[in-house]
Amino acid sequence: MHLATYVGLQHTASRTLADSFRQVAGGHADEPDVHHLCHTLARMCDAHVERLAPVAERYGEQAEDEPERLHAEGLSDTRSGGVGLLRDLQDLYTLASFVDITWTVLGQAAQGTRDRELLDVVETCKTDTRRQLKWLNTRIKQAAPQALIASAH
């Protein structure tokens, strides 16, 4: 059973996303909405890690070589300026998308094993992750014209 592999993958990805939201919050403190919302979204990811913990205890967390190809890298630093913010938000979007699709995989496994507890965790966390993606998408749309066009004049 490879469920332990994906439980571990999701646990790590959720922690990585939380850390990356905090990194962007700190690196773009001059953008109040980004600073505050990224901290809020990081706490949401922390809650996902906590909710996943009992599932991880039940199924274990197995690290295998194959899924390491899928490992999502977190942000180790942030860029500056409007284009830097845009790129950092895009990196967060990519990482959140990885988290989202991993929830989907775990949801399919939960249905297949008829694991109601895992399904509840997945449904709650996937809803939160979709909210994160929606905010990131909106904020990217807001930042793009300013960063790419306005600074060119």
mmCIF file with all atom_site columns, C-alpha atoms in Angstrom, residues 8-126:
data_model
loop_
_atom_site.group_PDB
_atom_site.id
_atom_site.type_symbol
_atom_site.label_atom_id
_atom_site.label_alt_id
_atom_site.label_comp_id
_atom_site.label_asym_id
_atom_site.label_entity_id
_atom_site.label_seq_id
_atom_site.pdbx_PDB_ins_code
_atom_site.Cartn_x
_atom_site.Cartn_y
_atom_site.Cartn_z
_atom_site.occupancy
_atom_site.B_iso_or_equiv
_atom_site.pdbx_formal_charge
_atom_site.auth_seq_id
_atom_site.auth_comp_id
_atom_site.auth_asym_id
_atom_site.auth_atom_id
_atom_site.pdbx_PDB_model_num
ATOM 1   C CA . GLY A 1 8   ? 4.126   11.726 3.966   1.00 0.00 ? 8   GLY A CA 1
ATOM 2   C CA . LEU A 1 9   ? 4.272   13.695 0.742   1.00 0.00 ? 9   LEU A CA 1
ATOM 3   C CA . GLN A 1 10  ? 1.262   15.787 1.768   1.00 0.00 ? 10  GLN A CA 1
ATOM 4   C CA . HIS A 1 11  ? 2.557   16.316 5.280   1.00 0.00 ? 11  HIS A CA 1
ATOM 5   C CA . THR A 1 12  ? 5.843   17.643 3.924   1.00 0.00 ? 12  THR A CA 1
ATOM 6   C CA . ALA A 1 13  ? 4.206   19.724 1.181   1.00 0.00 ? 13  ALA A CA 1
ATOM 7   C CA . SER A 1 14  ? 1.813   21.357 3.650   1.00 0.00 ? 14  SER A CA 1
ATOM 8   C CA . ARG A 1 15  ? 4.682   22.260 5.986   1.00 0.00 ? 15  ARG A CA 1
ATOM 9   C CA . THR A 1 16  ? 6.659   23.588 3.021   1.00 0.00 ? 16  THR A CA 1
ATOM 10  C CA . LEU A 1 17  ? 3.726   25.711 1.856   1.00 0.00 ? 17  LEU A CA 1
ATOM 11  C CA . ALA A 1 18  ? 3.290   27.156 5.370   1.00 0.00 ? 18  ALA A CA 1
ATOM 12  C CA . ASP A 1 19  ? 6.986   28.064 5.533   1.00 0.00 ? 19  ASP A CA 1
ATOM 13  C CA . SER A 1 20  ? 6.856   29.563 2.036   1.00 0.00 ? 20  SER A CA 1
ATOM 14  C CA . PHE A 1 21  ? 3.823   31.723 2.881   1.00 0.00 ? 21  PHE A CA 1
ATOM 15  C CA . ARG A 1 22  ? 5.755   33.023 5.905   1.00 0.00 ? 22  ARG A CA 1
ATOM 16  C CA . GLN A 1 23  ? 8.814   33.675 3.761   1.00 0.00 ? 23  GLN A CA 1
ATOM 17  C CA . VAL A 1 24  ? 6.784   35.754 1.293   1.00 0.00 ? 24  VAL A CA 1
ATOM 18  C CA . ALA A 1 25  ? 5.013   37.579 4.154   1.00 0.00 ? 25  ALA A CA 1
ATOM 19  C CA . GLY A 1 26  ? 8.364   38.616 5.603   1.00 0.00 ? 26  GLY A CA 1
ATOM 20  C CA . GLY A 1 27  ? 9.939   39.433 2.272   1.00 0.00 ? 27  GLY A CA 1
ATOM 21  C CA . HIS A 1 28  ? 7.043   41.648 1.170   1.00 0.00 ? 28  HIS A CA 1
ATOM 22  C CA . ALA A 1 29  ? 6.154   43.315 4.471   1.00 0.00 ? 29  ALA A CA 1
ATOM 23  C CA . ASP A 1 30  ? 5.766   46.596 2.519   1.00 0.00 ? 30  ASP A CA 1
ATOM 24  C CA . GLU A 1 31  ? 2.637   45.076 0.932   1.00 0.00 ? 31  GLU A CA 1
ATOM 25  C CA . PRO A 1 32  ? 0.237   44.984 3.932   1.00 0.00 ? 32  PRO A CA 1
ATOM 26  C CA . ASP A 1 33  ? -2.328  42.682 2.306   1.00 0.00 ? 33  ASP A CA 1
ATOM 27  C CA . VAL A 1 34  ? 0.362   40.198 1.244   1.00 0.00 ? 34  VAL A CA 1
ATOM 28  C CA . HIS A 1 35  ? 2.049   40.334 4.637   1.00 0.00 ? 35  HIS A CA 1
ATOM 29  C CA . HIS A 1 36  ? -1.098  39.720 6.662   1.00 0.00 ? 36  HIS A CA 1
ATOM 30  C CA . LEU A 1 37  ? -2.850  37.264 4.340   1.00 0.00 ? 37  LEU A CA 1
ATOM 31  C CA . CYS A 1 38  ? 0.257   35.149 3.835   1.00 0.00 ? 38  CYS A CA 1
ATOM 32  C CA . HIS A 1 39  ? 0.535   34.766 7.621   1.00 0.00 ? 39  HIS A CA 1
ATOM 33  C CA . THR A 1 40  ? -3.148  33.793 7.759   1.00 0.00 ? 40  THR A CA 1
ATOM 34  C CA . LEU A 1 41  ? -2.699  31.266 4.945   1.00 0.00 ? 41  LEU A CA 1
ATOM 35  C CA . ALA A 1 42  ? 0.406   29.855 6.657   1.00 0.00 ? 42  ALA A CA 1
ATOM 36  C CA . ARG A 1 43  ? -1.641  29.218 9.804   1.00 0.00 ? 43  ARG A CA 1
ATOM 37  C CA . MET A 1 44  ? -4.211  27.455 7.618   1.00 0.00 ? 44  MET A CA 1
ATOM 38  C CA . CYS A 1 45  ? -1.433  25.145 6.371   1.00 0.00 ? 45  CYS A CA 1
ATOM 39  C CA . ASP A 1 46  ? -0.290  24.567 9.970   1.00 0.00 ? 46  ASP A CA 1
ATOM 40  C CA . ALA A 1 47  ? -3.829  23.403 10.760  1.00 0.00 ? 47  ALA A CA 1
ATOM 41  C CA . HIS A 1 48  ? -3.649  21.012 7.790   1.00 0.00 ? 48  HIS A CA 1
ATOM 42  C CA . VAL A 1 49  ? -0.448  19.509 9.174   1.00 0.00 ? 49  VAL A CA 1
ATOM 43  C CA . GLU A 1 50  ? -2.163  19.029 12.541  1.00 0.00 ? 50  GLU A CA 1
ATOM 44  C CA . ARG A 1 51  ? -5.282  17.483 10.974  1.00 0.00 ? 51  ARG A CA 1
ATOM 45  C CA . LEU A 1 52  ? -3.135  15.085 8.960   1.00 0.00 ? 52  LEU A CA 1
ATOM 46  C CA . ALA A 1 53  ? -1.117  13.933 12.002  1.00 0.00 ? 53  ALA A CA 1
ATOM 47  C CA . PRO A 1 54  ? -3.595  11.246 13.206  1.00 0.00 ? 54  PRO A CA 1
ATOM 48  C CA . VAL A 1 55  ? -3.844  9.902  9.650   1.00 0.00 ? 55  VAL A CA 1
ATOM 49  C CA . ALA A 1 56  ? -0.043  9.785  9.483   1.00 0.00 ? 56  ALA A CA 1
ATOM 50  C CA . GLU A 1 57  ? 0.056   7.880  12.770  1.00 0.00 ? 57  GLU A CA 1
ATOM 51  C CA . ARG A 1 58  ? -2.434  5.344  11.406  1.00 0.00 ? 58  ARG A CA 1
ATOM 52  C CA . TYR A 1 59  ? -0.931  4.826  7.935   1.00 0.00 ? 59  TYR A CA 1
ATOM 53  C CA . GLY A 1 60  ? 2.638   5.900  8.576   1.00 0.00 ? 60  GLY A CA 1
ATOM 54  C CA . GLU A 1 61  ? 4.740   8.172  6.425   1.00 0.00 ? 61  GLU A CA 1
ATOM 55  C CA . GLN A 1 62  ? 7.001   6.365  4.042   1.00 0.00 ? 62  GLN A CA 1
ATOM 56  C CA . ALA A 1 63  ? 9.666   8.126  2.044   1.00 0.00 ? 63  ALA A CA 1
ATOM 57  C CA . GLU A 1 64  ? 10.458  6.399  -1.233  1.00 0.00 ? 64  GLU A CA 1
ATOM 58  C CA . ASP A 1 65  ? 12.785  7.475  -4.014  1.00 0.00 ? 65  ASP A CA 1
ATOM 59  C CA . GLU A 1 66  ? 10.127  7.670  -6.711  1.00 0.00 ? 66  GLU A CA 1
ATOM 60  C CA . PRO A 1 67  ? 7.918   10.372 -5.129  1.00 0.00 ? 67  PRO A CA 1
ATOM 61  C CA . GLU A 1 68  ? 10.992  12.500 -4.395  1.00 0.00 ? 68  GLU A CA 1
ATOM 62  C CA . ARG A 1 69  ? 10.811  13.578 -8.035  1.00 0.00 ? 69  ARG A CA 1
ATOM 63  C CA . LEU A 1 70  ? 7.535   15.202 -7.093  1.00 0.00 ? 70  LEU A CA 1
ATOM 64  C CA . HIS A 1 71  ? 8.904   17.014 -4.056  1.00 0.00 ? 71  HIS A CA 1
ATOM 65  C CA . ALA A 1 72  ? 7.945   20.668 -4.109  1.00 0.00 ? 72  ALA A CA 1
ATOM 66  C CA . GLU A 1 73  ? 10.702  23.069 -3.191  1.00 0.00 ? 73  GLU A CA 1
ATOM 67  C CA . GLY A 1 74  ? 9.858   25.863 -0.797  1.00 0.00 ? 74  GLY A CA 1
ATOM 68  C CA . LEU A 1 75  ? 10.943  29.460 -1.137  1.00 0.00 ? 75  LEU A CA 1
ATOM 69  C CA . SER A 1 76  ? 14.305  30.043 0.525   1.00 0.00 ? 76  SER A CA 1
ATOM 70  C CA . ASP A 1 77  ? 14.293  33.782 -0.133  1.00 0.00 ? 77  ASP A CA 1
ATOM 71  C CA . THR A 1 78  ? 12.117  36.420 -1.743  1.00 0.00 ? 78  THR A CA 1
ATOM 72  C CA . ARG A 1 79  ? 12.675  38.771 -4.644  1.00 0.00 ? 79  ARG A CA 1
ATOM 73  C CA . SER A 1 80  ? 12.262  42.527 -4.472  1.00 0.00 ? 80  SER A CA 1
ATOM 74  C CA . GLY A 1 81  ? 10.078  44.973 -6.351  1.00 0.00 ? 81  GLY A CA 1
ATOM 75  C CA . GLY A 1 82  ? 6.875   44.503 -8.281  1.00 0.00 ? 82  GLY A CA 1
ATOM 76  C CA . VAL A 1 83  ? 8.183   41.763 -10.558 1.00 0.00 ? 83  VAL A CA 1
ATOM 77  C CA . GLY A 1 84  ? 9.730   40.044 -7.538  1.00 0.00 ? 84  GLY A CA 1
ATOM 78  C CA . LEU A 1 85  ? 6.374   40.018 -5.775  1.00 0.00 ? 85  LEU A CA 1
ATOM 79  C CA . LEU A 1 86  ? 4.717   38.648 -8.901  1.00 0.00 ? 86  LEU A CA 1
ATOM 80  C CA . ARG A 1 87  ? 7.286   35.857 -9.196  1.00 0.00 ? 87  ARG A CA 1
ATOM 81  C CA . ASP A 1 88  ? 7.030   34.987 -5.484  1.00 0.00 ? 88  ASP A CA 1
ATOM 82  C CA . LEU A 1 89  ? 3.227   34.814 -5.702  1.00 0.00 ? 89  LEU A CA 1
ATOM 83  C CA . GLN A 1 90  ? 3.565   32.612 -8.773  1.00 0.00 ? 90  GLN A CA 1
ATOM 84  C CA . ASP A 1 91  ? 5.919   30.285 -6.875  1.00 0.00 ? 91  ASP A CA 1
ATOM 85  C CA . LEU A 1 92  ? 3.374   30.078 -4.053  1.00 0.00 ? 92  LEU A CA 1
ATOM 86  C CA . TYR A 1 93  ? 0.657   29.303 -6.591  1.00 0.00 ? 93  TYR A CA 1
ATOM 87  C CA . THR A 1 94  ? 2.741   26.462 -8.035  1.00 0.00 ? 94  THR A CA 1
ATOM 88  C CA . LEU A 1 95  ? 3.385   25.008 -4.586  1.00 0.00 ? 95  LEU A CA 1
ATOM 89  C CA . ALA A 1 96  ? -0.285  25.379 -3.554  1.00 0.00 ? 96  ALA A CA 1
ATOM 90  C CA . SER A 1 97  ? -1.307  23.618 -6.787  1.00 0.00 ? 97  SER A CA 1
ATOM 91  C CA . PHE A 1 98  ? 0.961   20.720 -5.856  1.00 0.00 ? 98  PHE A CA 1
ATOM 92  C CA . VAL A 1 99  ? -0.679  20.575 -2.414  1.00 0.00 ? 99  VAL A CA 1
ATOM 93  C CA . ASP A 1 100 ? -4.131  20.723 -4.030  1.00 0.00 ? 100 ASP A CA 1
ATOM 94  C CA . ILE A 1 101 ? -3.556  17.822 -6.415  1.00 0.00 ? 101 ILE A CA 1
ATOM 95  C CA . THR A 1 102 ? -1.985  15.770 -3.625  1.00 0.00 ? 102 THR A CA 1
ATOM 96  C CA . TRP A 1 103 ? -5.191  16.278 -1.600  1.00 0.00 ? 103 TRP A CA 1
ATOM 97  C CA . THR A 1 104 ? -7.071  14.993 -4.652  1.00 0.00 ? 104 THR A CA 1
ATOM 98  C CA . VAL A 1 105 ? -4.938  11.838 -4.738  1.00 0.00 ? 105 VAL A CA 1
ATOM 99  C CA . LEU A 1 106 ? -5.457  11.275 -1.015  1.00 0.00 ? 106 LEU A CA 1
ATOM 100 C CA . GLY A 1 107 ? -9.197  11.850 -1.466  1.00 0.00 ? 107 GLY A CA 1
ATOM 101 C CA . GLN A 1 108 ? -9.332  9.119  -4.091  1.00 0.00 ? 108 GLN A CA 1
ATOM 102 C CA . ALA A 1 109 ? -7.501  6.773  -1.731  1.00 0.00 ? 109 ALA A CA 1
ATOM 103 C CA . ALA A 1 110 ? -9.878  7.687  1.101   1.00 0.00 ? 110 ALA A CA 1
ATOM 104 C CA . GLN A 1 111 ? -12.841 6.804  -1.104  1.00 0.00 ? 111 GLN A CA 1
ATOM 105 C CA . GLY A 1 112 ? -11.210 3.563  -2.194  1.00 0.00 ? 112 GLY A CA 1
ATOM 106 C CA . THR A 1 113 ? -10.491 2.489  1.382   1.00 0.00 ? 113 THR A CA 1
ATOM 107 C CA . ARG A 1 114 ? -13.764 3.926  2.700   1.00 0.00 ? 114 ARG A CA 1
ATOM 108 C CA . ASP A 1 115 ? -11.739 5.863  5.282   1.00 0.00 ? 115 ASP A CA 1
ATOM 109 C CA . ARG A 1 116 ? -14.220 8.450  6.540   1.00 0.00 ? 116 ARG A CA 1
ATOM 110 C CA . GLU A 1 117 ? -11.669 10.198 8.797   1.00 0.00 ? 117 GLU A CA 1
ATOM 111 C CA . LEU A 1 118 ? -9.223  10.696 5.942   1.00 0.00 ? 118 LEU A CA 1
ATOM 112 C CA . LEU A 1 119 ? -12.025 11.845 3.642   1.00 0.00 ? 119 LEU A CA 1
ATOM 113 C CA . ASP A 1 120 ? -13.107 14.474 6.203   1.00 0.00 ? 120 ASP A CA 1
ATOM 114 C CA . VAL A 1 121 ? -9.524  15.742 6.509   1.00 0.00 ? 121 VAL A CA 1
ATOM 115 C CA . VAL A 1 122 ? -9.136  15.857 2.738   1.00 0.00 ? 122 VAL A CA 1
ATOM 116 C CA . GLU A 1 123 ? -12.434 17.676 2.146   1.00 0.00 ? 123 GLU A CA 1
ATOM 117 C CA . THR A 1 124 ? -11.704 20.357 4.747   1.00 0.00 ? 124 THR A CA 1
ATOM 118 C CA . CYS A 1 125 ? -8.094  20.896 3.747   1.00 0.00 ? 125 CYS A CA 1
ATOM 119 C CA . LYS A 1 126 ? -8.809  20.810 0.011   1.00 0.00 ? 126 LYS A CA 1
#
